[in-house]
PDB file of C-alpha atoms in Angstrom:
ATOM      1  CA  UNK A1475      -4.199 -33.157 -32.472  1.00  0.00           C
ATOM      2  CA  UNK A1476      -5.883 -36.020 -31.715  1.00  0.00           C
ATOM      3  CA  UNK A1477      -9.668 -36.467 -31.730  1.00  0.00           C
ATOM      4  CA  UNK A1478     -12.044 -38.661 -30.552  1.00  0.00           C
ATOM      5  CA  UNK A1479     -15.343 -39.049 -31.130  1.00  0.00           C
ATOM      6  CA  UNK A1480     -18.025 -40.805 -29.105  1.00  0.00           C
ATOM      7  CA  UNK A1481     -21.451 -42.076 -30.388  1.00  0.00           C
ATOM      8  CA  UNK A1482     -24.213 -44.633 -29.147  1.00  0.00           C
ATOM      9  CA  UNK A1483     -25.280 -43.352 -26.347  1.00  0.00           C
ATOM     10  CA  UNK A1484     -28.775 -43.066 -25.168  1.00  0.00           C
ATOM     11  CA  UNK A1485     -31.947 -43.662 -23.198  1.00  0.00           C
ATOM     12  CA  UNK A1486     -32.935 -47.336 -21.771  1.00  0.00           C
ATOM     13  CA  UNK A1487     -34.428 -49.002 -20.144  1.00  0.00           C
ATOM     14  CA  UNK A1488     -33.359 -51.651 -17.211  1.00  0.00           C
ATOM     15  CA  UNK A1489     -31.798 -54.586 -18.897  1.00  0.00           C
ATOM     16  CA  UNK A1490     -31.342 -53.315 -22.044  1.00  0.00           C
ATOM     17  CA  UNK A1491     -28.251 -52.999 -24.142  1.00  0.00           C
ATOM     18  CA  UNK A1492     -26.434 -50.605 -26.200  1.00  0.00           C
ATOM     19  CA  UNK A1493     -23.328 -49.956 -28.060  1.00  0.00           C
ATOM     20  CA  UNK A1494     -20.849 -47.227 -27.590  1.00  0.00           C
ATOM     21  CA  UNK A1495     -18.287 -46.371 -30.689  1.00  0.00           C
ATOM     22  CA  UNK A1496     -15.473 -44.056 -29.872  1.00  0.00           C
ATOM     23  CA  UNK A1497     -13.817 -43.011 -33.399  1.00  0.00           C
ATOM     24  CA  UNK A1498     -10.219 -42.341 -33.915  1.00  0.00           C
ATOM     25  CA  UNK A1499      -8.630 -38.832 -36.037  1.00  0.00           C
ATOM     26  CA  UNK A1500      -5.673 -41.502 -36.370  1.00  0.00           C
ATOM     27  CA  UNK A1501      -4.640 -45.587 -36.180  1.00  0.00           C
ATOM     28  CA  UNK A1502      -5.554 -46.794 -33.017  1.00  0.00           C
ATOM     29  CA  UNK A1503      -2.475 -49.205 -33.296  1.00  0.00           C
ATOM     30  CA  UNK A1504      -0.526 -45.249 -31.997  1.00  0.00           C
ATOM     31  CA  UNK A1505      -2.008 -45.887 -28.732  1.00  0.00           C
ATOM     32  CA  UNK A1506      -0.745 -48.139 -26.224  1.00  0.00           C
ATOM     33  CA  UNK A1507      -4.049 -48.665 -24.867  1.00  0.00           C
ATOM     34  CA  UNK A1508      -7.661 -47.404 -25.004  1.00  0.00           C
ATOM     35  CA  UNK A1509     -10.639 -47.390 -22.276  1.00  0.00           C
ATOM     36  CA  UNK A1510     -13.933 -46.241 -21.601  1.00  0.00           C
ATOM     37  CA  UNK A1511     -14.677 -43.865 -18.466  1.00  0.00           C
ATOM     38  CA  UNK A1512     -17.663 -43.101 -16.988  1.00  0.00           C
ATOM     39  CA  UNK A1513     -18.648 -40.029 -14.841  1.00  0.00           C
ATOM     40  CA  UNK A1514     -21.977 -39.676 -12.788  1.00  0.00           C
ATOM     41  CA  UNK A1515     -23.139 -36.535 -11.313  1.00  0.00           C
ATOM     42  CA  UNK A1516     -21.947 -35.780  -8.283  1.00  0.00           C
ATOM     43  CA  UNK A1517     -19.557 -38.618  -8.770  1.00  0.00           C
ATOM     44  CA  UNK A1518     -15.706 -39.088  -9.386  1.00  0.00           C
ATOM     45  CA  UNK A1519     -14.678 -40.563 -12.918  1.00  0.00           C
ATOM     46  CA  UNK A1520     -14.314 -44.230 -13.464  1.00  0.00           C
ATOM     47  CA  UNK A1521     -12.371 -46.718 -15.488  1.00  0.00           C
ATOM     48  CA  UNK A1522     -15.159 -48.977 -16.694  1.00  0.00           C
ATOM     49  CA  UNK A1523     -12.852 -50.776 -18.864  1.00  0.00           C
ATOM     50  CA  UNK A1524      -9.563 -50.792 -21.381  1.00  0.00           C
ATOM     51  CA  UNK A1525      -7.614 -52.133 -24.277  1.00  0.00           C
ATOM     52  CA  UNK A1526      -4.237 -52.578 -24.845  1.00  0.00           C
ATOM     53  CA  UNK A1527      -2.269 -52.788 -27.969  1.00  0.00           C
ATOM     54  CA  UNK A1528      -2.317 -56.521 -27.779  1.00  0.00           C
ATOM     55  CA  UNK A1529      -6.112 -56.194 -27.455  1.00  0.00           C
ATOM     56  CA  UNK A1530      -6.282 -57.825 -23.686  1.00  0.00           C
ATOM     57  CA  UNK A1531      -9.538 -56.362 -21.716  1.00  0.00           C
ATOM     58  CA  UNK A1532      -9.877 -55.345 -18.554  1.00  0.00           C
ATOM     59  CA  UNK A1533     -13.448 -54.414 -16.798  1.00  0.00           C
ATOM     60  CA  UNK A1534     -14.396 -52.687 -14.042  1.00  0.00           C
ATOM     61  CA  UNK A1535     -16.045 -55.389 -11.353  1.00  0.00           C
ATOM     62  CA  UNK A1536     -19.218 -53.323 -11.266  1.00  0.00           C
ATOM     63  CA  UNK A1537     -19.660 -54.335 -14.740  1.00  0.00           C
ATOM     64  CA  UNK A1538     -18.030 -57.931 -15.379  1.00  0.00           C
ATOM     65  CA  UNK A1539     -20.103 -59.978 -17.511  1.00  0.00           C
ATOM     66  CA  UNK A1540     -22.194 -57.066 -18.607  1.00  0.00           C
ATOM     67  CA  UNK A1541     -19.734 -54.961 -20.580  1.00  0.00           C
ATOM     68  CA  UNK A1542     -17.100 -56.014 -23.357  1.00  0.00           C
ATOM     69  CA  UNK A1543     -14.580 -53.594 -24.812  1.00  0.00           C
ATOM     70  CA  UNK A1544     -13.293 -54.162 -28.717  1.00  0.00           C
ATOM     71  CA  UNK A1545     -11.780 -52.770 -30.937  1.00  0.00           C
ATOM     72  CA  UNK A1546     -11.579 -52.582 -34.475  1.00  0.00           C
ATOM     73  CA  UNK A1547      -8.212 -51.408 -36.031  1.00  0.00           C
ATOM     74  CA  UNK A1548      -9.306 -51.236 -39.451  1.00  0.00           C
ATOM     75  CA  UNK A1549     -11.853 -48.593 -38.990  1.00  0.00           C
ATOM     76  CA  UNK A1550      -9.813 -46.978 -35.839  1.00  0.00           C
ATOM     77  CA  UNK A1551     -12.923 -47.659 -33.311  1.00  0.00           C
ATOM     78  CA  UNK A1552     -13.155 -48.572 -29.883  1.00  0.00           C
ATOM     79  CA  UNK A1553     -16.470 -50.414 -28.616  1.00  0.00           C
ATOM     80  CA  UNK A1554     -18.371 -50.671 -25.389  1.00  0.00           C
ATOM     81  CA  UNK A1555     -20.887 -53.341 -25.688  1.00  0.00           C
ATOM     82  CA  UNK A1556     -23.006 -52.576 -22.370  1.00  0.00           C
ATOM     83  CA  UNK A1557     -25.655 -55.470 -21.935  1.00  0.00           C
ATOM     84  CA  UNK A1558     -27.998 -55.963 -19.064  1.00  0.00           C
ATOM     85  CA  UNK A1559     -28.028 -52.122 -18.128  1.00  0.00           C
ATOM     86  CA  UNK A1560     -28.806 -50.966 -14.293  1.00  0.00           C
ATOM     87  CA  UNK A1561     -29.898 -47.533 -13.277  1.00  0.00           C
ATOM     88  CA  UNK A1562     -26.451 -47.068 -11.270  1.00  0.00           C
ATOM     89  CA  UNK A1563     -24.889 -47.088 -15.275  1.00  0.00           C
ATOM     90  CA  UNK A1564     -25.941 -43.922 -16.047  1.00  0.00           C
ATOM     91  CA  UNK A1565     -23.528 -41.516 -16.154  1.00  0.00           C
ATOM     92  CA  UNK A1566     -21.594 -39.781 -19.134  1.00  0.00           C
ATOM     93  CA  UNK A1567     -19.325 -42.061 -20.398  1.00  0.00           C
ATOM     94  CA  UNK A1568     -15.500 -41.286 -22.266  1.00  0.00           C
ATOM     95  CA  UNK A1569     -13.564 -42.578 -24.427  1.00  0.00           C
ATOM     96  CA  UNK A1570     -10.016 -42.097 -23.692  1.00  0.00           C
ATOM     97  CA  UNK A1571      -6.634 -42.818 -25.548  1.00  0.00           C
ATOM     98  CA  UNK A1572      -3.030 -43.502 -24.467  1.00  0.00           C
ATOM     99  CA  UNK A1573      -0.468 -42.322 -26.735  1.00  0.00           C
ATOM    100  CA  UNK A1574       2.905 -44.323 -26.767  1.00  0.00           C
ATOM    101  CA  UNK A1575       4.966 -41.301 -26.880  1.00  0.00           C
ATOM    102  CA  UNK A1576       4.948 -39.552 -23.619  1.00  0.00           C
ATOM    103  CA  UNK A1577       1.942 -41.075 -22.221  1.00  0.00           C
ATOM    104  CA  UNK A1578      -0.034 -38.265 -23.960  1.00  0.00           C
ATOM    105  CA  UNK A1579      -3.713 -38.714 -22.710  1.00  0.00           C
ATOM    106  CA  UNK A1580      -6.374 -37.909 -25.224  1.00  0.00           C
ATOM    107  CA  UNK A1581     -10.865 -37.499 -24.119  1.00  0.00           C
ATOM    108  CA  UNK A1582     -13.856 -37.774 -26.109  1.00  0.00           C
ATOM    109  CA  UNK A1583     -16.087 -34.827 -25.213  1.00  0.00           C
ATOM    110  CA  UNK A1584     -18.542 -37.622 -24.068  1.00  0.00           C
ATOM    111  CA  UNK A1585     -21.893 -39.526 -24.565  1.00  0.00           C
ATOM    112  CA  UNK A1586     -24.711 -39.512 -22.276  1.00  0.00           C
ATOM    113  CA  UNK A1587     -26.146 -42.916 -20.898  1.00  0.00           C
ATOM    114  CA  UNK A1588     -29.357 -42.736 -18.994  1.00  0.00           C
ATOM    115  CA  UNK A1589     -30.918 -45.966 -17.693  1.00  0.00           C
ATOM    116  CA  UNK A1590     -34.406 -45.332 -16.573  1.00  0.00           C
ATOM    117  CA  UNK A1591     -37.271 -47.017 -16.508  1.00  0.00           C
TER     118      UNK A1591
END
């Protein structure tokens, strides 16, 4: 079984930054791609952004220029850098993993970002 687990998260305020890891039970190079969701109360979850194998990003255009997802294959870690933080980005955010072999999704149990002034 796979697990991930999520760390980073936090209180901030408006315009800050933080970092999200999501650690990997096993090579990240098994996935075909990684991403970070986000969930807000009362809210459906999101795709804020993902990784492929290749390492190509894609972002959410609620958070273009803000956020950058990374990865780094030798410690089996995913990143969300999160810069220039809004109140509308809190929510609980996921790390999620795409296995090549059936498509077998695999969730974090979640970090909590609160931005507040």
């Amino acid at each position: 079984q796979v697990q991930l687990v999520e760390s980073g998260g936090g209180l901030v305020q408006p315009g800050g930054s933080l970092r999200l890891s999501c650690a990997a039970s096993r090579s990240i190079r098994s996935f075909k791609n990684m991403g970070w969701y986000r969930q807000a109360p009362g809210k459906q979850r999101e795709l804020v952004a993902s990784i492929i194998s290749d390492s190509s990003t894609n972002c959410a255009d609620s958070v273009k220029g803000r956020f950058t997802i990374s990865r780094d294959n030798a410690k089996n870690t995913v990143y969300l850098q999160m810069n220039s933080l809004k109140p509308e980005d809190t929510a609980v955010y996921y790390c999620n993993a795409v296995a090549w072999v059936f498509n077998t999704r695999y969730w974090g149990q979640g970090t909590q970002v609160t931005v507040s002034s």
